Short mmCIF file of C-alpha atoms and ligand atoms in Angstrom, two decimals:
data_model
loop_
_atom_site.label_atom_id
_atom_site.label_comp_id
_atom_site.label_asym_id
_atom_site.label_seq_id
_atom_site.Cartn_x
_atom_site.Cartn_y
_atom_site.Cartn_z
CA UNK A 1 100.29 -7.48 -35.53
CA UNK A 2 97.23 -6.83 -35.66
CA UNK A 3 94.83 -8.91 -38.40
CA UNK A 4 93.03 -6.69 -41.67
CA UNK A 5 90.43 -7.32 -41.80
CA UNK A 6 88.64 -5.31 -44.49
CA UNK A 7 83.99 -4.65 -44.15
CA UNK A 8 82.28 -6.36 -47.39
CA UNK A 9 82.09 -2.07 -49.12
CA UNK A 10 85.75 -2.07 -48.78
CA UNK A 11 86.53 -5.12 -50.19
CA UNK A 12 84.43 -4.10 -53.14
CA UNK A 13 86.79 -1.32 -53.91
CA UNK A 14 90.33 -1.34 -52.60
CA UNK A 15 92.90 -1.72 -54.63
CA UNK A 16 96.16 -3.91 -53.92
CA UNK A 17 97.98 -0.74 -53.33
CA UNK A 18 95.43 0.48 -50.37
CA UNK A 19 95.00 -3.03 -49.16
CA UNK A 20 99.60 -3.76 -49.35
CA UNK A 21 99.61 0.06 -47.62
CA UNK A 22 96.32 -0.63 -44.82
CA UNK A 23 99.61 -3.75 -44.42
CA UNK A 24 102.56 -1.67 -44.23
CA UNK A 25 100.32 -0.03 -41.37
CA UNK A 26 98.82 -1.50 -39.38
CA UNK A 27 102.69 -3.47 -39.12
CA UNK A 28 103.91 -1.04 -36.90
CA UNK A 29 101.05 -0.79 -34.40
CA UNK A 30 102.25 -3.04 -32.20
CA UNK A 31 99.94 -1.96 -29.63
CA UNK A 32 96.91 -2.71 -31.04
CA UNK A 33 98.05 -6.26 -30.73
CA UNK A 34 96.33 -9.62 -33.04
CA UNK A 35 93.20 -8.76 -33.62
CA UNK A 36 91.87 -7.10 -35.79
CA UNK A 37 91.46 -3.76 -37.19
CA UNK A 38 88.09 -3.45 -39.20
CA UNK A 39 88.24 -1.31 -42.39
CA UNK A 40 84.94 0.25 -44.33
CA UNK A 41 84.45 3.22 -46.53
CA UNK A 42 83.24 6.70 -45.25
CA UNK A 43 82.04 8.56 -48.71
CA UNK A 44 81.86 11.86 -46.92
CA UNK A 45 83.33 14.63 -48.75
CA UNK A 46 83.79 16.29 -46.87
CA UNK A 47 86.22 13.36 -45.16
CA UNK A 48 89.71 11.60 -46.04
CA UNK A 49 88.81 9.06 -43.05
CA UNK A 50 87.40 8.38 -39.33
CA UNK A 51 87.75 6.34 -36.40
CA UNK A 52 85.41 4.79 -33.83
CA UNK A 53 88.10 2.78 -31.47
CA UNK A 54 85.14 1.15 -28.91
CA UNK A 55 85.01 -0.85 -32.07
CA UNK A 56 88.37 -0.73 -33.38
CA UNK A 57 87.23 0.37 -37.00
CA UNK A 58 88.95 2.82 -38.74
CA UNK A 59 86.82 4.26 -42.36
CA UNK A 60 89.08 5.30 -44.67
CA UNK A 61 87.50 7.85 -48.39
CA UNK A 62 89.06 5.85 -51.61
CA UNK A 63 87.51 8.20 -54.02
CA UNK A 64 88.57 11.25 -52.53
CA UNK A 65 91.97 11.38 -54.00
CA UNK A 66 94.50 8.89 -56.10
CA UNK A 67 95.30 6.84 -52.71
CA UNK A 68 94.84 7.34 -49.73
CA UNK A 69 97.84 8.48 -48.04
CA UNK A 70 99.93 6.30 -45.45
CA UNK A 71 98.84 9.90 -43.81
CA UNK A 72 95.80 8.79 -43.88
CA UNK A 73 96.15 5.55 -42.24
CA UNK A 74 98.52 6.19 -39.90
CA UNK A 75 96.01 9.00 -38.99
CA UNK A 76 93.20 7.18 -38.41
CA UNK A 77 95.19 3.69 -36.69
CA UNK A 78 96.38 6.34 -33.76
CA UNK A 79 93.04 7.53 -32.94
CA UNK A 80 92.69 3.51 -32.45
CA UNK A 81 94.99 4.01 -29.66
CA UNK A 82 93.33 6.88 -27.32
CA UNK A 83 90.37 6.43 -25.45
CA UNK A 84 87.79 5.30 -25.96
CA UNK A 85 90.27 3.16 -27.38
CA UNK A 86 93.64 1.50 -25.74
CA UNK A 87 94.09 5.08 -24.46
CA UNK A 88 97.59 5.10 -24.65
CA UNK A 89 97.59 8.61 -26.08
CA UNK A 90 95.79 11.57 -25.18
CA UNK A 91 92.50 12.53 -26.42
CA UNK A 92 92.41 15.22 -29.28
CA UNK A 93 93.35 15.79 -33.06
CA UNK A 94 95.85 17.44 -32.37
CA UNK A 95 98.27 14.80 -30.38
CA UNK A 96 96.43 12.28 -32.78
CA UNK A 97 98.77 14.30 -35.45
CA UNK A 98 102.20 13.75 -32.53
CA UNK A 99 101.91 10.23 -31.96
CA UNK A 100 101.42 9.82 -35.68
CA UNK A 101 104.11 11.76 -37.13
CA UNK A 102 106.74 10.48 -34.62
CA UNK A 103 105.85 6.92 -34.60
CA UNK A 104 107.19 6.50 -37.57
CA UNK A 105 109.17 7.78 -41.65
CA UNK A 106 105.77 5.76 -43.99
CA UNK A 107 104.00 9.02 -43.42
CA UNK A 108 105.24 11.27 -43.36
CA UNK A 109 103.66 11.64 -47.20
CA UNK A 110 101.61 14.37 -45.92
CA UNK A 111 101.19 17.37 -44.13
CA UNK A 112 99.06 16.85 -40.85
CA UNK A 113 95.81 18.50 -41.00
CA UNK A 114 95.38 19.49 -37.29
CA UNK A 115 98.82 19.82 -36.07
CA UNK A 116 99.43 23.66 -37.52
CA UNK A 117 102.41 23.61 -39.70
CA UNK A 118 103.16 26.85 -41.63
CA UNK A 119 105.34 24.82 -44.99
CA UNK A 120 102.60 25.00 -48.39
CA UNK A 121 102.03 20.99 -49.13
CA UNK A 122 104.78 20.72 -51.33
CA UNK A 123 107.72 21.40 -49.49
CA UNK A 124 105.83 19.48 -46.69
CA UNK A 125 108.58 16.71 -47.45
CA UNK A 126 111.90 18.99 -46.12
CA UNK A 127 110.93 19.95 -43.50
CA UNK A 128 108.64 16.31 -42.19
CA UNK A 129 111.85 14.78 -40.29
CA UNK A 130 112.66 17.19 -38.56
CA UNK A 131 108.67 18.16 -37.29
CA UNK A 132 108.44 14.15 -36.60
CA UNK A 133 112.31 15.50 -33.64
CA UNK A 134 109.93 17.68 -32.50
CA UNK A 135 107.14 15.73 -32.28
CA UNK A 136 108.73 13.13 -31.01
CA UNK A 137 110.55 15.34 -28.18
CA UNK A 138 106.51 16.69 -27.26
CA UNK A 139 105.95 13.57 -26.31
CA UNK A 140 109.23 13.10 -24.56
CA UNK A 141 108.15 16.70 -23.15
CA UNK A 142 104.73 15.45 -21.89
CA UNK A 143 106.55 13.37 -18.53
CA UNK A 144 107.60 16.60 -17.04
CA UNK A 145 105.24 19.56 -18.91
CA UNK A 146 101.22 19.09 -19.24
CA UNK A 147 101.38 21.81 -21.65
CA UNK A 148 103.76 20.19 -24.13
CA UNK A 149 101.29 20.95 -26.78
CA UNK A 150 102.14 24.71 -26.23
CA UNK A 151 106.23 23.77 -25.85
CA UNK A 152 105.81 21.99 -29.25
CA UNK A 153 104.04 24.89 -31.57
CA UNK A 154 106.71 27.27 -29.74
CA UNK A 155 109.60 24.93 -31.18
CA UNK A 156 107.65 24.47 -34.50
CA UNK A 157 107.09 28.89 -34.54
CA UNK A 158 110.85 28.74 -33.75
CA UNK A 159 111.59 26.44 -36.43
CA UNK A 160 109.87 27.53 -39.31
CA UNK A 161 111.52 31.08 -38.97
CA UNK A 162 114.88 30.24 -39.07
CA UNK A 163 116.38 30.38 -43.11
CA UNK A 164 116.43 26.75 -44.78
CA UNK A 165 119.72 25.86 -44.60
CA UNK A 166 119.89 25.98 -40.77
CA UNK A 167 117.35 24.03 -40.87
CA UNK A 168 118.35 21.54 -42.16
CA UNK A 169 120.16 18.13 -42.40
CA UNK A 170 123.84 19.06 -42.35
CA UNK A 171 126.03 17.07 -44.31
CA UNK A 172 126.98 14.71 -41.39
CA UNK A 173 123.77 14.04 -41.64
CA UNK A 174 122.84 15.16 -37.71
CA UNK A 175 120.15 17.86 -37.40
CA UNK A 176 120.40 21.10 -36.84
CA UNK A 177 117.26 22.32 -35.30
CA UNK A 178 118.03 25.88 -34.29
ZN1 ZN B 201 91.29 12.06 -36.18
#
Protein backbone atom coordinates (compact mmCIF):
# COMPACT_ATOMS: atom_id res chain seq x y z
CA UNK A 1 0.00 0.00 0.00
CA UNK A 2 1.36 3.44 -0.87
CA UNK A 3 2.55 5.47 2.10
CA UNK A 4 0.66 8.64 2.87
CA UNK A 5 2.70 11.82 3.07
CA UNK A 6 1.02 15.10 3.89
CA UNK A 7 2.47 18.45 2.88
CA UNK A 8 3.03 20.84 5.81
CA UNK A 9 -0.08 22.94 4.95
CA UNK A 10 -2.20 19.77 4.73
CA UNK A 11 -0.75 18.35 7.95
CA UNK A 12 -1.77 21.60 9.66
CA UNK A 13 -5.42 21.36 8.62
CA UNK A 14 -6.18 17.66 8.03
CA UNK A 15 -8.67 16.18 10.49
CA UNK A 16 -8.29 12.64 11.82
CA UNK A 17 -11.31 11.80 9.70
CA UNK A 18 -9.59 13.02 6.53
CA UNK A 19 -6.38 11.13 7.31
CA UNK A 20 -8.43 7.98 7.89
CA UNK A 21 -10.27 8.51 4.60
CA UNK A 22 -6.96 8.94 2.80
CA UNK A 23 -5.48 5.79 4.32
CA UNK A 24 -8.53 3.68 3.53
CA UNK A 25 -8.54 4.99 -0.04
CA UNK A 26 -4.83 4.46 -0.62
CA UNK A 27 -5.18 0.85 0.53
CA UNK A 28 -7.42 0.28 -2.50
CA UNK A 29 -4.70 1.40 -4.93
CA UNK A 30 -2.10 -1.40 -4.80
CA UNK A 31 -0.90 -0.44 -8.30
CA UNK A 32 0.71 2.64 -6.78
CA UNK A 33 3.21 0.41 -4.96
CA UNK A 34 4.83 1.27 -1.66
CA UNK A 35 6.31 4.66 -2.52
CA UNK A 36 4.71 7.69 -0.90
CA UNK A 37 1.77 9.56 -2.34
CA UNK A 38 1.81 13.20 -1.30
CA UNK A 39 -1.41 14.96 -0.37
CA UNK A 40 -1.50 18.74 -0.27
CA UNK A 41 -4.09 21.48 -0.09
CA UNK A 42 -5.81 23.45 -2.81
CA UNK A 43 -7.80 26.40 -1.64
CA UNK A 44 -9.28 27.05 -5.06
CA UNK A 45 -12.94 27.87 -4.64
CA UNK A 46 -13.76 26.06 -7.87
CA UNK A 47 -12.07 22.76 -7.10
CA UNK A 48 -12.59 19.81 -4.81
CA UNK A 49 -9.20 18.50 -5.77
CA UNK A 50 -6.54 18.17 -8.42
CA UNK A 51 -3.74 15.75 -9.25
CA UNK A 52 -0.18 16.06 -10.51
CA UNK A 53 0.52 12.48 -11.65
CA UNK A 54 4.20 13.03 -12.50
CA UNK A 55 4.83 13.97 -8.84
CA UNK A 56 2.50 11.36 -7.25
CA UNK A 57 0.81 14.37 -5.72
CA UNK A 58 -2.85 15.15 -5.18
CA UNK A 59 -4.30 18.31 -3.69
CA UNK A 60 -7.61 18.35 -1.89
CA UNK A 61 -9.80 21.18 -0.72
CA UNK A 62 -10.61 20.66 2.96
CA UNK A 63 -12.46 24.00 3.18
CA UNK A 64 -15.10 23.65 0.53
CA UNK A 65 -17.40 21.14 2.21
CA UNK A 66 -17.81 19.41 5.53
CA UNK A 67 -16.05 16.26 4.35
CA UNK A 68 -13.72 15.53 1.51
CA UNK A 69 -15.65 12.67 -0.07
CA UNK A 70 -14.16 9.27 -0.76
CA UNK A 71 -15.19 9.82 -4.35
CA UNK A 72 -13.04 12.95 -4.60
CA UNK A 73 -10.06 11.16 -3.04
CA UNK A 74 -10.55 8.14 -5.31
CA UNK A 75 -10.92 10.33 -8.39
CA UNK A 76 -7.67 12.19 -7.66
CA UNK A 77 -5.80 8.96 -6.87
CA UNK A 78 -7.08 7.45 -10.13
CA UNK A 79 -5.47 10.38 -11.96
CA UNK A 80 -2.12 9.08 -10.65
CA UNK A 81 -2.75 5.89 -12.68
CA UNK A 82 -3.22 7.91 -15.87
CA UNK A 83 -0.42 9.29 -18.06
CA UNK A 84 1.97 10.91 -17.22
CA UNK A 85 1.62 8.84 -14.02
CA UNK A 86 1.58 5.05 -14.17
CA UNK A 87 -0.34 5.03 -17.45
CA UNK A 88 -2.47 2.00 -16.63
CA UNK A 89 -5.75 3.93 -16.93
CA UNK A 90 -6.52 5.91 -20.09
CA UNK A 91 -6.38 9.72 -19.96
CA UNK A 92 -9.41 11.89 -19.43
CA UNK A 93 -11.80 13.03 -16.75
CA UNK A 94 -14.71 10.80 -17.79
CA UNK A 95 -12.33 7.85 -17.84
CA UNK A 96 -11.14 8.84 -14.38
CA UNK A 97 -14.72 8.74 -13.06
CA UNK A 98 -15.40 5.36 -14.70
CA UNK A 99 -12.31 3.71 -13.22
CA UNK A 100 -12.95 5.29 -9.79
CA UNK A 101 -16.53 4.00 -9.55
CA UNK A 102 -15.47 0.59 -10.84
CA UNK A 103 -12.76 0.24 -8.21
CA UNK A 104 -14.66 -0.06 -4.95
CA UNK A 105 -17.99 0.78 -3.25
CA UNK A 106 -16.08 3.06 -0.90
CA UNK A 107 -15.98 5.58 -3.73
CA UNK A 108 -19.74 5.62 -4.27
CA UNK A 109 -20.43 8.30 -1.66
CA UNK A 110 -20.89 11.02 -4.22
CA UNK A 111 -22.27 11.29 -7.71
CA UNK A 112 -19.43 11.53 -10.25
CA UNK A 113 -18.60 14.92 -11.75
CA UNK A 114 -17.73 14.17 -15.36
CA UNK A 115 -19.59 10.99 -16.25
CA UNK A 116 -23.12 12.16 -16.90
CA UNK A 117 -25.62 10.48 -14.59
CA UNK A 118 -29.31 11.30 -14.95
CA UNK A 119 -30.27 11.48 -11.30
CA UNK A 120 -29.93 14.03 -8.56
CA UNK A 121 -27.32 13.84 -5.83
CA UNK A 122 -29.79 12.49 -3.27
CA UNK A 123 -30.98 9.54 -5.32
CA UNK A 124 -27.46 8.72 -6.51
CA UNK A 125 -26.85 6.16 -3.77
CA UNK A 126 -29.76 4.08 -5.01
CA UNK A 127 -28.18 3.86 -8.45
CA UNK A 128 -24.49 3.72 -7.54
CA UNK A 129 -24.16 -0.05 -7.58
CA UNK A 130 -25.86 -0.42 -10.95
CA UNK A 131 -23.82 2.43 -12.45
CA UNK A 132 -20.58 0.98 -11.07
CA UNK A 133 -21.45 -2.41 -12.57
CA UNK A 134 -21.93 -0.75 -15.95
CA UNK A 135 -18.58 1.00 -15.50
CA UNK A 136 -16.92 -2.37 -14.88
CA UNK A 137 -18.60 -3.78 -17.95
CA UNK A 138 -17.43 -0.76 -19.97
CA UNK A 139 -13.84 -1.37 -18.86
CA UNK A 140 -14.16 -4.98 -20.06
CA UNK A 141 -15.84 -3.76 -23.27
CA UNK A 142 -12.80 -1.55 -23.95
CA UNK A 143 -10.77 -4.70 -24.70
CA UNK A 144 -12.61 -5.03 -27.99
CA UNK A 145 -14.44 -1.76 -28.49
CA UNK A 146 -12.68 1.57 -28.72
CA UNK A 147 -16.04 3.31 -28.39
CA UNK A 148 -16.61 1.88 -24.92
CA UNK A 149 -17.55 5.27 -23.48
CA UNK A 150 -20.27 5.67 -26.10
CA UNK A 151 -21.33 2.10 -25.23
CA UNK A 152 -21.46 3.08 -21.54
CA UNK A 153 -23.43 6.26 -22.21
CA UNK A 154 -26.01 4.25 -24.14
CA UNK A 155 -26.30 1.72 -21.32
CA UNK A 156 -26.66 4.49 -18.74
CA UNK A 157 -29.30 6.19 -20.83
CA UNK A 158 -31.17 2.92 -21.09
CA UNK A 159 -30.81 2.22 -17.38
CA UNK A 160 -32.18 5.61 -16.37
CA UNK A 161 -35.05 5.37 -18.84
CA UNK A 162 -36.29 2.12 -17.25
CA UNK A 163 -38.86 2.56 -14.45
CA UNK A 164 -37.19 2.04 -11.03
CA UNK A 165 -38.75 -1.37 -10.07
CA UNK A 166 -36.91 -3.17 -12.86
CA UNK A 167 -33.68 -1.25 -12.28
CA UNK A 168 -32.95 -2.08 -8.67
CA UNK A 169 -31.68 -5.15 -6.88
CA UNK A 170 -34.10 -8.06 -6.89
CA UNK A 171 -34.99 -10.03 -3.78
CA UNK A 172 -32.44 -12.66 -4.75
CA UNK A 173 -29.76 -10.00 -4.51
CA UNK A 174 -28.99 -10.07 -8.22
CA UNK A 175 -28.97 -6.91 -10.21
CA UNK A 176 -31.54 -6.64 -12.95
CA UNK A 177 -30.56 -3.91 -15.30
CA UNK A 178 -32.80 -4.54 -18.26
ZN1 LIG B 1 -10.15 14.99 -12.39
